[in-house]
Amino acid sequence: MDSVPFQIHERLAKGGFELGRHGICRVLLKNNACYPWLVLVPEVDAETVELHGLSSADYAAVCESIRAASAFVAAHFDCTKVNVGAIGNVVRQLHVHVVGRVEDDPAWPGVVWGHSEKRPYAAAQVGPIRDAFLAATAR
Amino acid sequence: MDSVPFQIHERLAKGGFELGRHGICRVLLKNNACYPWLVLVPEVDAETVELHGLSSADYAAVCESIRAASAFVAAHFDCTKVNVGAIGNVVRQLHVHVVGRVEDDPAWPGVVWGHSEKRPYAAAQVGPIRDAFLAATAR
């Protein structure tokens, strides 16, 4: 039987830039310069849409990636607070948001999900963020 | 030096019912019958306001509690999706939301955070949820 190759859901892929991998996750930078916002997409089968549905090993790996991504966002972007969310009500493919927040961002103190303000990155901004992420999380 | 006893933040305590403990977390049921909504409050020092600021052992314990709470909510309330969020922009004490969602709940498909609809539980509803939580997560 042919296995179906893993693909990031079209809405996630179109909405961000792939920074690299961490553990079993693909890591995207959401294309919204209003917030430093990473999206972790575990490379698991399409039926696994809940974190608690992961195997113990995969769950631990994803939690470790959340931790690394959170620490990176907090340090690199000098945030007041990191917000972590696994929601998936609309895009069901398992994915986890790691969002750095500051007190003068457009959604503060509310959550970013469902908030409409968006500002695409300038092309030159993404490379340095990718480099910093890869350097910070290299193991 | 006297240590300060752990206390759940007043806003969290007033907004829910304590169900018990899981690992290092106190577990609250948010007093909003619109959604099956647990809040996990790790018993850590007040300076630790981020998940990634926990020690490795505490982080692993909290992740295990998130997993157990998520599995409980999904199974006991027959949810379409579980939403997990660590936000803390307003109440800074470290806490994690585990919320069961269904397609006809008042906030669907948006997130529950910042959504105004609230319906308190009837007193008789809380005991059975507490019993079920304790039975499901007994180890």
PDB file of C-alpha atoms in Angstrom:
ATOM      1  CA  MET A   1       0.000   0.000   0.000  1.00  0.00           C
ATOM      2  CA  ASP A   2       1.354   3.422  -0.871  1.00  0.00           C
ATOM      3  CA  SER A   3       1.517   5.784   2.051  1.00  0.00           C
ATOM      4  CA  VAL A   4       0.239   9.294   1.524  1.00  0.00           C
ATOM      5  CA  PRO A   5       3.106  11.780   1.875  1.00  0.00           C
ATOM      6  CA  PHE A   6       2.637  14.332   4.623  1.00  0.00           C
ATOM      7  CA  GLN A   7       1.473  17.713   3.436  1.00  0.00           C
ATOM      8  CA  ILE A   8       0.829  20.859   5.374  1.00  0.00           C
ATOM      9  CA  HIS A   9      -2.798  21.946   4.979  1.00  0.00           C
ATOM     10  CA  GLU A  10      -3.159  24.492   2.215  1.00  0.00           C
ATOM     11  CA  ARG A  11      -4.492  27.201   4.554  1.00  0.00           C
ATOM     12  CA  LEU A  12      -1.580  26.849   6.934  1.00  0.00           C
ATOM     13  CA  ALA A  13       0.964  26.653   4.106  1.00  0.00           C
ATOM     14  CA  LYS A  14      -0.413  29.706   2.314  1.00  0.00           C
ATOM     15  CA  GLY A  15      -0.554  31.724   5.521  1.00  0.00           C
ATOM     16  CA  GLY A  16       3.065  31.394   6.505  1.00  0.00           C
ATOM     17  CA  PHE A  17       6.700  30.733   5.732  1.00  0.00           C
ATOM     18  CA  GLU A  18       8.319  27.425   6.568  1.00  0.00           C
ATOM     19  CA  LEU A  19      11.248  28.009   8.920  1.00  0.00           C
ATOM     20  CA  GLY A  20      12.391  24.426   9.288  1.00  0.00           C
ATOM     21  CA  ARG A  21      11.756  21.395  11.421  1.00  0.00           C
ATOM     22  CA  HIS A  22      11.924  20.741  15.128  1.00  0.00           C
ATOM     23  CA  GLY A  23      11.498  17.184  16.329  1.00  0.00           C
ATOM     24  CA  ILE A  24       8.534  15.785  14.408  1.00  0.00           C
ATOM     25  CA  CYS A  25       7.125  19.252  13.671  1.00  0.00           C
ATOM     26  CA  ARG A  26       7.323  21.486  10.666  1.00  0.00           C
ATOM     27  CA  VAL A  27       7.621  25.047  11.916  1.00  0.00           C
ATOM     28  CA  LEU A  28       5.912  27.911  10.124  1.00  0.00           C
ATOM     29  CA  LEU A  29       6.137  31.642  10.706  1.00  0.00           C
ATOM     30  CA  LYS A  30       2.672  33.032  10.236  1.00  0.00           C
ATOM     31  CA  ASN A  31       2.708  35.844   7.709  1.00  0.00           C
ATOM     32  CA  ASN A  32       1.475  38.475  10.111  1.00  0.00           C
ATOM     33  CA  ALA A  33       4.076  40.916  11.319  1.00  0.00           C
ATOM     34  CA  CYS A  34       1.664  42.222  13.977  1.00  0.00           C
ATOM     35  CA  TYR A  35       2.732  39.311  16.193  1.00  0.00           C
ATOM     36  CA  PRO A  36       5.710  36.947  16.306  1.00  0.00           C
ATOM     37  CA  TRP A  37       3.655  33.837  15.601  1.00  0.00           C
ATOM     38  CA  LEU A  38       4.933  30.330  14.992  1.00  0.00           C
ATOM     39  CA  VAL A  39       2.766  27.398  13.971  1.00  0.00           C
ATOM     40  CA  LEU A  40       4.002  23.879  14.705  1.00  0.00           C
ATOM     41  CA  VAL A  41       2.592  21.154  12.492  1.00  0.00           C
ATOM     42  CA  PRO A  42       3.436  17.623  13.654  1.00  0.00           C
ATOM     43  CA  GLU A  43       4.075  15.244  10.780  1.00  0.00           C
ATOM     44  CA  VAL A  44       1.486  12.683  11.805  1.00  0.00           C
ATOM     45  CA  ASP A  45      -1.311  10.912  10.012  1.00  0.00           C
ATOM     46  CA  ALA A  46      -4.344  12.964   9.046  1.00  0.00           C
ATOM     47  CA  GLU A  47      -6.618  11.139  11.498  1.00  0.00           C
ATOM     48  CA  THR A  48      -4.707  12.466  14.506  1.00  0.00           C
ATOM     49  CA  VAL A  49      -6.310  15.855  15.060  1.00  0.00           C
ATOM     50  CA  GLU A  50      -5.922  16.125  18.841  1.00  0.00           C
ATOM     51  CA  LEU A  51      -2.753  16.479  20.900  1.00  0.00           C
ATOM     52  CA  HIS A  52      -4.031  13.822  23.283  1.00  0.00           C
ATOM     53  CA  GLY A  53      -4.468  11.468  20.338  1.00  0.00           C
ATOM     54  CA  LEU A  54      -0.703  11.375  19.719  1.00  0.00           C
ATOM     55  CA  SER A  55       1.354   8.416  20.898  1.00  0.00           C
ATOM     56  CA  SER A  56       3.248   9.061  24.133  1.00  0.00           C
ATOM     57  CA  ALA A  57       6.505   9.504  22.257  1.00  0.00           C
ATOM     58  CA  ASP A  58       5.020  11.868  19.683  1.00  0.00           C
ATOM     59  CA  TYR A  59       3.215  13.835  22.394  1.00  0.00           C
ATOM     60  CA  ALA A  60       6.453  14.285  24.300  1.00  0.00           C
ATOM     61  CA  ALA A  61       8.236  15.360  21.124  1.00  0.00           C
ATOM     62  CA  VAL A  62       5.572  17.923  20.266  1.00  0.00           C
ATOM     63  CA  CYS A  63       5.586  19.272  23.841  1.00  0.00           C
ATOM     64  CA  GLU A  64       9.355  19.658  23.606  1.00  0.00           C
ATOM     65  CA  SER A  65       8.943  21.580  20.335  1.00  0.00           C
ATOM     66  CA  ILE A  66       6.314  23.823  21.925  1.00  0.00           C
ATOM     67  CA  ARG A  67       8.767  24.524  24.719  1.00  0.00           C
ATOM     68  CA  ALA A  68      11.622  25.330  22.347  1.00  0.00           C
ATOM     69  CA  ALA A  69       9.427  27.501  20.123  1.00  0.00           C
ATOM     70  CA  SER A  70       8.039  29.375  23.141  1.00  0.00           C
ATOM     71  CA  ALA A  71      11.487  30.046  24.555  1.00  0.00           C
ATOM     72  CA  PHE A  72      12.675  31.244  21.155  1.00  0.00           C
ATOM     73  CA  VAL A  73       9.725  33.587  20.671  1.00  0.00           C
ATOM     74  CA  ALA A  74      10.015  35.001  24.185  1.00  0.00           C
ATOM     75  CA  ALA A  75      13.745  35.649  23.892  1.00  0.00           C
ATOM     76  CA  HIS A  76      14.073  36.733  20.281  1.00  0.00           C
ATOM     77  CA  PHE A  77      11.092  39.077  20.233  1.00  0.00           C
ATOM     78  CA  ASP A  78      11.262  40.303  23.821  1.00  0.00           C
ATOM     79  CA  CYS A  79       7.619  39.515  24.603  1.00  0.00           C
ATOM     80  CA  THR A  80       5.513  40.292  27.619  1.00  0.00           C
ATOM     81  CA  LYS A  81       3.738  36.931  27.375  1.00  0.00           C
ATOM     82  CA  VAL A  82       3.733  33.877  25.185  1.00  0.00           C
ATOM     83  CA  ASN A  83       0.350  32.477  24.193  1.00  0.00           C
ATOM     84  CA  VAL A  84       0.152  28.809  23.230  1.00  0.00           C
ATOM     85  CA  GLY A  85      -2.946  27.383  21.602  1.00  0.00           C
ATOM     86  CA  ALA A  86      -4.038  24.140  20.014  1.00  0.00           C
ATOM     87  CA  ILE A  87      -7.416  24.927  18.519  1.00  0.00           C
ATOM     88  CA  GLY A  88      -8.122  23.448  15.101  1.00  0.00           C
ATOM     89  CA  ASN A  89     -11.838  24.190  14.916  1.00  0.00           C
ATOM     90  CA  VAL A  90     -11.501  25.385  11.318  1.00  0.00           C
ATOM     91  CA  VAL A  91      -8.320  23.756   9.970  1.00  0.00           C
ATOM     92  CA  ARG A  92      -8.517  20.292  11.498  1.00  0.00           C
ATOM     93  CA  GLN A  93      -4.929  19.260  10.719  1.00  0.00           C
ATOM     94  CA  LEU A  94      -3.141  19.104  14.076  1.00  0.00           C
ATOM     95  CA  HIS A  95      -1.211  22.320  14.657  1.00  0.00           C
ATOM     96  CA  VAL A  96      -0.126  24.419  17.615  1.00  0.00           C
ATOM     97  CA  HIS A  97       0.177  28.195  17.761  1.00  0.00           C
ATOM     98  CA  VAL A  98       2.994  29.844  19.703  1.00  0.00           C
ATOM     99  CA  VAL A  99       2.471  33.596  19.730  1.00  0.00           C
ATOM    100  CA  GLY A 100       4.534  36.299  21.367  1.00  0.00           C
ATOM    101  CA  ARG A 101       2.488  39.097  22.817  1.00  0.00           C
ATOM    102  CA  VAL A 102       3.282  42.634  23.885  1.00  0.00           C
ATOM    103  CA  GLU A 103       1.063  45.152  25.579  1.00  0.00           C
ATOM    104  CA  ASP A 104       0.738  47.380  22.554  1.00  0.00           C
ATOM    105  CA  ASP A 105      -0.039  44.726  19.970  1.00  0.00           C
ATOM    106  CA  PRO A 106      -3.407  45.073  18.185  1.00  0.00           C
ATOM    107  CA  ALA A 107      -5.217  42.311  20.096  1.00  0.00           C
ATOM    108  CA  TRP A 108      -3.820  42.824  23.615  1.00  0.00           C
ATOM    109  CA  PRO A 109      -5.020  41.674  26.148  1.00  0.00           C
ATOM    110  CA  GLY A 110      -7.385  39.541  24.078  1.00  0.00           C
ATOM    111  CA  VAL A 111      -6.277  36.525  22.085  1.00  0.00           C
ATOM    112  CA  VAL A 112      -5.015  36.767  18.508  1.00  0.00           C
ATOM    113  CA  TRP A 113      -7.309  34.049  17.213  1.00  0.00           C
ATOM    114  CA  GLY A 114     -10.259  35.616  15.443  1.00  0.00           C
ATOM    115  CA  HIS A 115      -8.631  39.026  15.586  1.00  0.00           C
ATOM    116  CA  SER A 116      -8.609  40.618  12.159  1.00  0.00           C
ATOM    117  CA  GLU A 117      -5.529  42.791  12.144  1.00  0.00           C
ATOM    118  CA  LYS A 118      -2.902  41.507   9.709  1.00  0.00           C
ATOM    119  CA  ARG A 119       0.288  42.971   8.293  1.00  0.00           C
ATOM    120  CA  PRO A 120       2.370  40.828   5.924  1.00  0.00           C
ATOM    121  CA  TYR A 121       6.113  40.654   6.476  1.00  0.00           C
ATOM    122  CA  ALA A 122       8.418  42.470   4.098  1.00  0.00           C
ATOM    123  CA  ALA A 123      10.369  39.784   2.209  1.00  0.00           C
ATOM    124  CA  ALA A 124      13.644  40.782   3.841  1.00  0.00           C
ATOM    125  CA  GLN A 125      12.302  40.227   7.358  1.00  0.00           C
ATOM    126  CA  VAL A 126      11.731  36.495   7.102  1.00  0.00           C
ATOM    127  CA  GLY A 127      15.282  35.251   6.464  1.00  0.00           C
ATOM    128  CA  PRO A 128      16.747  36.685   9.678  1.00  0.00           C
ATOM    129  CA  ILE A 129      13.885  35.198  11.723  1.00  0.00           C
ATOM    130  CA  ARG A 130      14.466  31.812  10.083  1.00  0.00           C
ATOM    131  CA  ASP A 131      18.197  32.023  10.793  1.00  0.00           C
ATOM    132  CA  ALA A 132      17.621  33.007  14.405  1.00  0.00           C
ATOM    133  CA  PHE A 133      15.091  30.205  14.936  1.00  0.00           C
ATOM    134  CA  LEU A 134      17.385  27.582  13.464  1.00  0.00           C
ATOM    135  CA  ALA A 135      20.352  28.843  15.489  1.00  0.00           C
ATOM    136  CA  ALA A 136      18.357  28.970  18.726  1.00  0.00           C
ATOM    137  CA  THR A 137      16.870  25.518  18.373  1.00  0.00           C
ATOM    138  CA  ALA A 138      19.829  23.655  16.855  1.00  0.00           C
ATOM    139  CA  ARG A 139      20.557  20.515  18.859  1.00  0.00           C
TER     140      ARG A 139
ATOM    141  CA  MET B   1      12.306  32.117  55.731  1.00  0.00           C
ATOM    142  CA  ASP B   2       8.611  31.351  55.632  1.00  0.00           C
ATOM    143  CA  SER B   3       7.433  30.142  52.272  1.00  0.00           C
ATOM    144  CA  VAL B   4       4.265  31.638  50.856  1.00  0.00           C
ATOM    145  CA  PRO B   5       1.568  28.971  50.569  1.00  0.00           C
ATOM    146  CA  PHE B   6       0.282  28.406  47.048  1.00  0.00           C
ATOM    147  CA  GLN B   7      -3.004  30.068  46.308  1.00  0.00           C
ATOM    148  CA  ILE B   8      -5.094  30.005  43.195  1.00  0.00           C
ATOM    149  CA  HIS B   9      -5.556  33.528  41.819  1.00  0.00           C
ATOM    150  CA  GLU B  10      -8.785  35.051  43.037  1.00  0.00           C
ATOM    151  CA  ARG B  11     -10.205  35.468  39.520  1.00  0.00           C
ATOM    152  CA  LEU B  12      -9.592  31.818  38.665  1.00  0.00           C
ATOM    153  CA  ALA B  13     -10.894  30.606  42.025  1.00  0.00           C
ATOM    154  CA  LYS B  14     -14.056  32.683  41.864  1.00  0.00           C
ATOM    155  CA  GLY B  15     -14.764  31.621  38.298  1.00  0.00           C
ATOM    156  CA  GLY B  16     -14.791  27.903  38.857  1.00  0.00           C
ATOM    157  CA  PHE B  17     -15.141  24.837  41.032  1.00  0.00           C
ATOM    158  CA  GLU B  18     -12.120  22.901  42.202  1.00  0.00           C
ATOM    159  CA  LEU B  19     -12.371  19.306  41.001  1.00  0.00           C
ATOM    160  CA  GLY B  20      -9.168  17.984  42.514  1.00  0.00           C
ATOM    161  CA  ARG B  21      -5.509  17.613  41.668  1.00  0.00           C
ATOM    162  CA  HIS B  22      -3.667  15.963  38.837  1.00  0.00           C
ATOM    163  CA  GLY B  23       0.106  15.740  39.067  1.00  0.00           C
ATOM    164  CA  ILE B  24       1.275  19.180  40.209  1.00  0.00           C
ATOM    165  CA  CYS B  25      -1.901  20.897  38.984  1.00  0.00           C
ATOM    166  CA  ARG B  26      -5.041  21.973  40.719  1.00  0.00           C
ATOM    167  CA  VAL B  27      -7.932  21.346  38.364  1.00  0.00           C
ATOM    168  CA  LEU B  28     -10.873  23.731  38.143  1.00  0.00           C
ATOM    169  CA  LEU B  29     -14.125  23.427  36.259  1.00  0.00           C
ATOM    170  CA  LYS B  30     -14.917  26.852  34.891  1.00  0.00           C
ATOM    171  CA  ASN B  31     -18.389  27.909  35.953  1.00  0.00           C
ATOM    172  CA  ASN B  32     -19.733  28.192  32.442  1.00  0.00           C
ATOM    173  CA  ALA B  33     -22.036  25.421  31.346  1.00  0.00           C
ATOM    174  CA  CYS B  34     -21.859  26.633  27.733  1.00  0.00           C
ATOM    175  CA  TYR B  35     -18.616  24.663  27.380  1.00  0.00           C
ATOM    176  CA  PRO B  36     -16.955  21.795  29.258  1.00  0.00           C
ATOM    177  CA  TRP B  37     -13.973  23.867  30.360  1.00  0.00           C
ATOM    178  CA  LEU B  38     -11.199  22.801  32.707  1.00  0.00           C
ATOM    179  CA  VAL B  39      -8.466  25.082  33.983  1.00  0.00           C
ATOM    180  CA  LEU B  40      -5.206  23.519  35.179  1.00  0.00           C
ATOM    181  CA  VAL B  41      -3.208  25.582  37.652  1.00  0.00           C
ATOM    182  CA  PRO B  42       0.272  24.218  38.353  1.00  0.00           C
ATOM    183  CA  GLU B  43       1.350  24.686  41.958  1.00  0.00           C
ATOM    184  CA  VAL B  44       4.544  26.557  41.193  1.00  0.00           C
ATOM    185  CA  ASP B  45       6.063  29.770  42.443  1.00  0.00           C
ATOM    186  CA  ALA B  46       4.414  33.008  41.383  1.00  0.00           C
ATOM    187  CA  GLU B  47       7.367  34.059  39.228  1.00  0.00           C
ATOM    188  CA  THR B  48       6.848  31.165  36.815  1.00  0.00           C
ATOM    189  CA  VAL B  49       4.220  32.547  34.444  1.00  0.00           C
ATOM    190  CA  GLU B  50       5.216  30.710  31.270  1.00  0.00           C
ATOM    191  CA  LEU B  51       5.013  26.999  30.484  1.00  0.00           C
ATOM    192  CA  HIS B  52       8.530  27.134  29.055  1.00  0.00           C
ATOM    193  CA  GLY B  53       9.735  28.619  32.350  1.00  0.00           C
ATOM    194  CA  LEU B  54       8.904  25.404  34.215  1.00  0.00           C
ATOM    195  CA  SER B  55      11.649  22.936  35.090  1.00  0.00           C
ATOM    196  CA  SER B  56      11.834  19.944  32.749  1.00  0.00           C
ATOM    197  CA  ALA B  57      10.170  17.710  35.312  1.00  0.00           C
ATOM    198  CA  ASP B  58       7.369  20.172  36.047  1.00  0.00           C
ATOM    199  CA  TYR B  59       6.850  20.840  32.346  1.00  0.00           C
ATOM    200  CA  ALA B  60       6.506  17.117  31.679  1.00  0.00           C
ATOM    201  CA  ALA B  61       4.066  16.779  34.568  1.00  0.00           C
ATOM    202  CA  VAL B  62       1.906  19.663  33.354  1.00  0.00           C
ATOM    203  CA  CYS B  63       1.919  18.286  29.792  1.00  0.00           C
ATOM    204  CA  GLU B  64       0.778  14.934  31.162  1.00  0.00           C
ATOM    205  CA  SER B  65      -2.051  16.667  33.028  1.00  0.00           C
ATOM    206  CA  ILE B  66      -3.070  18.546  29.883  1.00  0.00           C
ATOM    207  CA  ARG B  67      -3.188  15.211  28.083  1.00  0.00           C
ATOM    208  CA  ALA B  68      -5.308  13.571  30.781  1.00  0.00           C
ATOM    209  CA  ALA B  69      -7.664  16.540  31.044  1.00  0.00           C
ATOM    210  CA  SER B  70      -8.059  16.682  27.261  1.00  0.00           C
ATOM    211  CA  ALA B  71      -8.823  12.990  26.995  1.00  0.00           C
ATOM    212  CA  PHE B  72     -11.341  13.284  29.819  1.00  0.00           C
ATOM    213  CA  VAL B  73     -13.119  16.271  28.281  1.00  0.00           C
ATOM    214  CA  ALA B  74     -13.235  14.666  24.831  1.00  0.00           C
ATOM    215  CA  ALA B  75     -14.624  11.385  26.116  1.00  0.00           C
ATOM    216  CA  HIS B  76     -16.943  12.563  28.883  1.00  0.00           C
ATOM    217  CA  PHE B  77     -18.574  15.392  26.951  1.00  0.00           C
ATOM    218  CA  ASP B  78     -18.469  13.871  23.473  1.00  0.00           C
ATOM    219  CA  CYS B  79     -16.783  16.878  21.871  1.00  0.00           C
ATOM    220  CA  THR B  80     -16.046  17.646  18.254  1.00  0.00           C
ATOM    221  CA  LYS B  81     -12.713  19.243  19.161  1.00  0.00           C
ATOM    222  CA  VAL B  82     -10.675  20.004  22.229  1.00  0.00           C
ATOM    223  CA  ASN B  83      -9.098  23.454  22.441  1.00  0.00           C
ATOM    224  CA  VAL B  84      -6.036  23.875  24.635  1.00  0.00           C
ATOM    225  CA  GLY B  85      -4.708  27.299  25.500  1.00  0.00           C
ATOM    226  CA  ALA B  86      -2.079  28.815  27.750  1.00  0.00           C
ATOM    227  CA  ILE B  87      -2.700  32.534  27.534  1.00  0.00           C
ATOM    228  CA  GLY B  88      -2.391  34.485  30.781  1.00  0.00           C
ATOM    229  CA  ASN B  89      -2.443  37.987  29.356  1.00  0.00           C
ATOM    230  CA  VAL B  90      -4.861  39.147  32.055  1.00  0.00           C
ATOM    231  CA  VAL B  91      -4.426  36.692  34.954  1.00  0.00           C
ATOM    232  CA  ARG B  92      -0.683  36.150  34.959  1.00  0.00           C
ATOM    233  CA  GLN B  93      -0.674  33.120  37.279  1.00  0.00           C
ATOM    234  CA  LEU B  94       0.294  30.141  35.111  1.00  0.00           C
ATOM    235  CA  HIS B  95      -2.817  28.266  34.015  1.00  0.00           C
ATOM    236  CA  VAL B  96      -3.905  26.184  31.055  1.00  0.00           C
ATOM    237  CA  HIS B  97      -7.379  25.987  29.552  1.00  0.00           C
ATOM    238  CA  VAL B  98      -8.751  22.704  28.225  1.00  0.00           C
ATOM    239  CA  VAL B  99     -12.081  23.312  26.528  1.00  0.00           C
ATOM    240  CA  GLY B 100     -14.380  20.866  24.795  1.00  0.00           C
ATOM    241  CA  ARG B 101     -16.046  22.288  21.741  1.00  0.00           C
ATOM    242  CA  VAL B 102     -19.075  21.265  19.711  1.00  0.00           C
ATOM    243  CA  GLU B 103     -20.380  22.718  16.502  1.00  0.00           C
ATOM    244  CA  ASP B 104     -23.434  24.297  18.080  1.00  0.00           C
ATOM    245  CA  ASP B 105     -21.732  25.935  21.055  1.00  0.00           C
ATOM    246  CA  PRO B 106     -22.052  29.734  21.261  1.00  0.00           C
ATOM    247  CA  ALA B 107     -18.515  30.542  20.101  1.00  0.00           C
ATOM    248  CA  TRP B 108     -18.010  27.909  17.399  1.00  0.00           C
ATOM    249  CA  PRO B 109     -15.863  27.961  15.282  1.00  0.00           C
ATOM    250  CA  GLY B 110     -14.165  30.860  17.057  1.00  0.00           C
ATOM    251  CA  VAL B 111     -12.308  30.513  20.324  1.00  0.00           C
ATOM    252  CA  VAL B 112     -14.014  30.792  23.706  1.00  0.00           C
ATOM    253  CA  TRP B 113     -11.546  33.315  25.091  1.00  0.00           C
ATOM    254  CA  GLY B 114     -13.053  36.781  24.930  1.00  0.00           C
ATOM    255  CA  HIS B 115     -16.436  35.349  24.039  1.00  0.00           C
ATOM    256  CA  SER B 116     -19.082  36.719  26.344  1.00  0.00           C
ATOM    257  CA  GLU B 117     -21.688  33.987  26.566  1.00  0.00           C
ATOM    258  CA  LYS B 118     -21.845  32.487  30.060  1.00  0.00           C
ATOM    259  CA  ARG B 119     -24.283  30.184  31.785  1.00  0.00           C
ATOM    260  CA  PRO B 120     -23.541  29.127  35.386  1.00  0.00           C
ATOM    261  CA  TYR B 121     -23.889  25.459  36.292  1.00  0.00           C
ATOM    262  CA  ALA B 122     -26.798  24.350  38.405  1.00  0.00           C
ATOM    263  CA  ALA B 123     -25.363  23.213  41.754  1.00  0.00           C
ATOM    264  CA  ALA B 124     -26.324  19.579  41.121  1.00  0.00           C
ATOM    265  CA  GLN B 125     -24.337  19.413  37.886  1.00  0.00           C
ATOM    266  CA  VAL B 126     -20.884  19.898  39.368  1.00  0.00           C
ATOM    267  CA  GLY B 127     -20.628  16.847  41.642  1.00  0.00           C
ATOM    268  CA  PRO B 128     -21.094  14.285  38.864  1.00  0.00           C
ATOM    269  CA  ILE B 129     -18.481  16.049  36.704  1.00  0.00           C
ATOM    270  CA  ARG B 130     -16.045  16.046  39.634  1.00  0.00           C
ATOM    271  CA  ASP B 131     -16.702  12.335  40.261  1.00  0.00           C
ATOM    272  CA  ALA B 132     -16.224  11.496  36.601  1.00  0.00           C
ATOM    273  CA  PHE B 133     -13.009  13.500  36.373  1.00  0.00           C
ATOM    274  CA  LEU B 134     -11.552  11.866  39.454  1.00  0.00           C
ATOM    275  CA  ALA B 135     -12.534   8.395  38.269  1.00  0.00           C
ATOM    276  CA  ALA B 136     -11.152   8.943  34.766  1.00  0.00           C
ATOM    277  CA  THR B 137      -7.827  10.348  35.913  1.00  0.00           C
ATOM    278  CA  ALA B 138      -7.190   8.147  38.969  1.00  0.00           C
ATOM    279  CA  ARG B 139      -3.738   6.594  38.734  1.00  0.00           C
TER     280      ARG B 139
END
